[in-house]
PDB file of C-alpha atoms and ligand atoms in Angstrom:
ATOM      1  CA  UNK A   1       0.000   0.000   0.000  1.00  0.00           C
ATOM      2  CA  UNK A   2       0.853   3.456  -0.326  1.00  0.00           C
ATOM      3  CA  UNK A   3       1.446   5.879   2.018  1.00  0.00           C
ATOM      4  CA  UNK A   4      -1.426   7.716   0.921  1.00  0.00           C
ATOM      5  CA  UNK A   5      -3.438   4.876   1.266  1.00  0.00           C
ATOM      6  CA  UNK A   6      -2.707   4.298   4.748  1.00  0.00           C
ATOM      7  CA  UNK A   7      -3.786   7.650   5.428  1.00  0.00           C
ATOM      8  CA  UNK A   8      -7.025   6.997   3.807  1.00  0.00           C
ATOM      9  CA  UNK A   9      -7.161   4.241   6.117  1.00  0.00           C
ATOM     10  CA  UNK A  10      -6.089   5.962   9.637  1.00  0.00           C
ATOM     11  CA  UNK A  11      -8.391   8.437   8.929  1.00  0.00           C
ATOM     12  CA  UNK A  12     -11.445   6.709   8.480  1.00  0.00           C
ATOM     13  CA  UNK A  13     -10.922   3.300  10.187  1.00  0.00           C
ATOM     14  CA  UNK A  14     -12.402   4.967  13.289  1.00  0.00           C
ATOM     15  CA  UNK A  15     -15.580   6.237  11.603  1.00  0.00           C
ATOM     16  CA  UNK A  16     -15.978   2.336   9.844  1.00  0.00           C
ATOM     17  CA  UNK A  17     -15.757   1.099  13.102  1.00  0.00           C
ATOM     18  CA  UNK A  18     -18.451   3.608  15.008  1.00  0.00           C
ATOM     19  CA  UNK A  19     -20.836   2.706  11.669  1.00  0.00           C
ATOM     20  CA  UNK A  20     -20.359  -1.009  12.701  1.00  0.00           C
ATOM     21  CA  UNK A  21     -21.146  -0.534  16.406  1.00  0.00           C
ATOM     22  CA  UNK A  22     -24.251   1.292  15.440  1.00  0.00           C
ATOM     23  CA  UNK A  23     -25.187  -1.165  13.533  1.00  0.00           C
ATOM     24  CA  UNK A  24     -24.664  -3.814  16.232  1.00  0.00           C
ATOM     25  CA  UNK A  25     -26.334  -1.584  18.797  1.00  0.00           C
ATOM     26  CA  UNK A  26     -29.705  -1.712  16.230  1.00  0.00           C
ATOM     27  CA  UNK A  27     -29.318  -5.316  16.119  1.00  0.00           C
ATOM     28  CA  UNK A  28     -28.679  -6.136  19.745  1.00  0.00           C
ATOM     29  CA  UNK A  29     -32.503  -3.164  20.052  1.00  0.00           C
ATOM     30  CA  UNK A  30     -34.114  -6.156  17.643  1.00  0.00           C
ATOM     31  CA  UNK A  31     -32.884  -8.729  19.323  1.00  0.00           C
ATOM     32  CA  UNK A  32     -34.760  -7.483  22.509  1.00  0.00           C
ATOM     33  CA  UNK A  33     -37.402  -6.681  21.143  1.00  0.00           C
ATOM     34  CA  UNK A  34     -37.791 -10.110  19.485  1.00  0.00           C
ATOM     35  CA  UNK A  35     -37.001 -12.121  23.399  1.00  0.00           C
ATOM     36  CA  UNK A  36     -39.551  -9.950  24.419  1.00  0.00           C
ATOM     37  CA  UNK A  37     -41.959 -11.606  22.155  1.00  0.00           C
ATOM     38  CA  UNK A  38     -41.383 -14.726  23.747  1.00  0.00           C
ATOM     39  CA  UNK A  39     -40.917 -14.032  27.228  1.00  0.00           C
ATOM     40  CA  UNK A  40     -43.190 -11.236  29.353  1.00  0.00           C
ATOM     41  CA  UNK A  41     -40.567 -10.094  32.026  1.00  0.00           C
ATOM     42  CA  UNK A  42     -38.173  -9.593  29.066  1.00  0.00           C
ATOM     43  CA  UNK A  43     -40.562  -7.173  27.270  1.00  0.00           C
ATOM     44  CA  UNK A  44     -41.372  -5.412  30.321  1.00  0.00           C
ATOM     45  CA  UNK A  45     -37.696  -4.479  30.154  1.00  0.00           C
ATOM     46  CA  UNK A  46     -37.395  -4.430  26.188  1.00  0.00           C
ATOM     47  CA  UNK A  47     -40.307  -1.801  26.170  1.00  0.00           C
ATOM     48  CA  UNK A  48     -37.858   0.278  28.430  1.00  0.00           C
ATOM     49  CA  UNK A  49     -34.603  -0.052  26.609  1.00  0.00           C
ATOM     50  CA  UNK A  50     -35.351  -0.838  23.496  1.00  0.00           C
ATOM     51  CA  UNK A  51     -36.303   2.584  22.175  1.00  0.00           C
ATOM     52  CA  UNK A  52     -32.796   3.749  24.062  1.00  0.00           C
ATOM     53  CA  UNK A  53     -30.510   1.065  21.786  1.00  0.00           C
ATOM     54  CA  UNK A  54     -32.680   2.682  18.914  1.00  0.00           C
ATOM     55  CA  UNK A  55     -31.890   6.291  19.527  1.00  0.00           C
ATOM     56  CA  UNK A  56     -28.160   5.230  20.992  1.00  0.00           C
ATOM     57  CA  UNK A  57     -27.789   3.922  17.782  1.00  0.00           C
ATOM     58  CA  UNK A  58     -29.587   6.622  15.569  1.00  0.00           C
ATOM     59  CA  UNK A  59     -27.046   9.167  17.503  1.00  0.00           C
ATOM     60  CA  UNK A  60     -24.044   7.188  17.175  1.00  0.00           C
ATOM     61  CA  UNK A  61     -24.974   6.658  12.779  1.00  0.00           C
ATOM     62  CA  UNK A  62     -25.335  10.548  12.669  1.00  0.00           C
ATOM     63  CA  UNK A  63     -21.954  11.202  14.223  1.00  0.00           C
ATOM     64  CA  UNK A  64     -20.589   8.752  12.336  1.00  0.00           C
ATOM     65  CA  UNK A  65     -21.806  10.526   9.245  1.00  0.00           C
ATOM     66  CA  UNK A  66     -20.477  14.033  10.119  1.00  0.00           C
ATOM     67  CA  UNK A  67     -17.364  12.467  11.477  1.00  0.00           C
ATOM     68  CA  UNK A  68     -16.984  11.028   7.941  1.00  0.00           C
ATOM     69  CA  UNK A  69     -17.737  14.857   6.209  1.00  0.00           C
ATOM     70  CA  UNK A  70     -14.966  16.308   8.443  1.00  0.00           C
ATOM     71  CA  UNK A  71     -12.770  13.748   7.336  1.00  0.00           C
ATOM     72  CA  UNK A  72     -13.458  13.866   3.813  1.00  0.00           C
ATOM     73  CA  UNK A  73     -13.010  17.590   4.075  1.00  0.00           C
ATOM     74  CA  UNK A  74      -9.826  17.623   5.503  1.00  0.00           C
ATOM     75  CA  UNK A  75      -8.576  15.109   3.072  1.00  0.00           C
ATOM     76  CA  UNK A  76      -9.851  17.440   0.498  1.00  0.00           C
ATOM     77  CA  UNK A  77      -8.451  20.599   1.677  1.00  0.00           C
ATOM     78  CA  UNK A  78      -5.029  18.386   2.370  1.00  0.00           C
ATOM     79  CA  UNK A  79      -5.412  17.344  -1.416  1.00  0.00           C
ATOM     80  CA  UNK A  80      -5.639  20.852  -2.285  1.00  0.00           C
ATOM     81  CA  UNK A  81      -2.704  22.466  -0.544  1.00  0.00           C
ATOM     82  CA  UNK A  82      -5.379  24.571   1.187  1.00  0.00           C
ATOM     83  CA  UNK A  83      -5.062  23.101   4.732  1.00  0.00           C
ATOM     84  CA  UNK A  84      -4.304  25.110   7.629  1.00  0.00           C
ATOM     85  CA  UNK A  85      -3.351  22.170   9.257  1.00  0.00           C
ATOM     86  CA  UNK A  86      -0.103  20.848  10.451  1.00  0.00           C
ATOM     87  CA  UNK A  87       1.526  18.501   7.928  1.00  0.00           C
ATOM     88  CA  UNK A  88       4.151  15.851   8.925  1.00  0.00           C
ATOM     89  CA  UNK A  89       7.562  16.794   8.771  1.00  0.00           C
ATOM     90  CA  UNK A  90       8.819  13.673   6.892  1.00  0.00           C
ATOM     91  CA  UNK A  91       6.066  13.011   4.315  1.00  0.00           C
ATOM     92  CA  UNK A  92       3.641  16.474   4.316  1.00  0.00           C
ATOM     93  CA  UNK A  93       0.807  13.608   5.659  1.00  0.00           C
ATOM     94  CA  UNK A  94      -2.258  14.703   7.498  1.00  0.00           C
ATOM     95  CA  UNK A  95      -1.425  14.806  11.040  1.00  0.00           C
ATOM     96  CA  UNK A  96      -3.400  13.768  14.259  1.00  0.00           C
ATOM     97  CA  UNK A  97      -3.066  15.297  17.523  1.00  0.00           C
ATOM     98  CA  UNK A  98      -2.818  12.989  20.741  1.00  0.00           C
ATOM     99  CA  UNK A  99      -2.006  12.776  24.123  1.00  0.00           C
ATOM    100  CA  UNK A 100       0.692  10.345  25.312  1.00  0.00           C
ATOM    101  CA  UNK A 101       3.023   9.843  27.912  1.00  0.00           C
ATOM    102  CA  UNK A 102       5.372  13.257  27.385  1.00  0.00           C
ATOM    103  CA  UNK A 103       2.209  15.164  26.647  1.00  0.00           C
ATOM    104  CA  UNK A 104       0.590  16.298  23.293  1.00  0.00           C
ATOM    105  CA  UNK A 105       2.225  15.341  20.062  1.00  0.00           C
ATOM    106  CA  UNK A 106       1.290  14.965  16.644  1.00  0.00           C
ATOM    107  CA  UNK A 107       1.359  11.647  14.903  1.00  0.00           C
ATOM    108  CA  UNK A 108       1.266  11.278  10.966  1.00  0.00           C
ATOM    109  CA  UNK A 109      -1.708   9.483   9.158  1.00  0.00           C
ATOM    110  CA  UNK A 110       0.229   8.117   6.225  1.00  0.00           C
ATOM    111  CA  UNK A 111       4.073   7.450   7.758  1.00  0.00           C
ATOM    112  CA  UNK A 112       3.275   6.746  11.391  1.00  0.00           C
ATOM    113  CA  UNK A 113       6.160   9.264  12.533  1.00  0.00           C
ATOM    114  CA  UNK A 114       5.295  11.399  15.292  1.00  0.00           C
ATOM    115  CA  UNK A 115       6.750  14.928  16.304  1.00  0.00           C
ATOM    116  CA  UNK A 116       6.619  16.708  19.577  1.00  0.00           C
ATOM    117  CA  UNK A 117       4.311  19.931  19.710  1.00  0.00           C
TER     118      UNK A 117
HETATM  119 ZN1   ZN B   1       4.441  11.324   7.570  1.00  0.00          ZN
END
């Protein structure tokens, strides 16, 4: 792969994954829903949290969805040249900011390299 690939990667991996656990969350909503079918004590509790798992999920597909856009944007400004953003040092890669053991740094999205604020 390429290093711009792996950037494509880093930066939306996260976002894949969120989509996924919605999607489990909406499952694991039917799944209660469908015990409570078959059991009464169950549905007394699946009428209480099932509309939760729906609307946990609903909120975690929408963020998912803008956290996508952001990305997306910043890959396209990146693309452009037009980003304000920090670049990496080695490659010019997006950048993302964490917090580890010596404090903030910055860690590339295509190399892996990090740099110290
Ligand atoms: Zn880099």
């Amino acid at each position: 792969m390429r290093l711009q690939d792996w950037m494509i990667l880093r930066l939306y991996i996260r976002q894949i994954l969120l989509i996924l656990f919605s999607i489990l969350v909406q499952f694991m909503a039917n799944n209660l829903v469908e015990t409570g079918k078959a059991n009464a004590m169950v549905a007394i509790i699946a009428t209480g949290i099932a509309p939760m798992f729906y609307w946990a999920s609903i909120g975690l597909m929408a963020w998912s969805v803008l956290w996508v856009f952001h990305s997306t944007w910043r890959l396209w400004k990146w693309e452009q040249g037009d980003s304000n953003e920090p670049c990496c040092h080695i490659c010019g890669g997006l950048v993302d900011m964490k917090n580890g053991r010596y404090g903030l740094y910055y860690k590339c999205l295509a190399c892996g390299k990090t740099s110290s604020l």
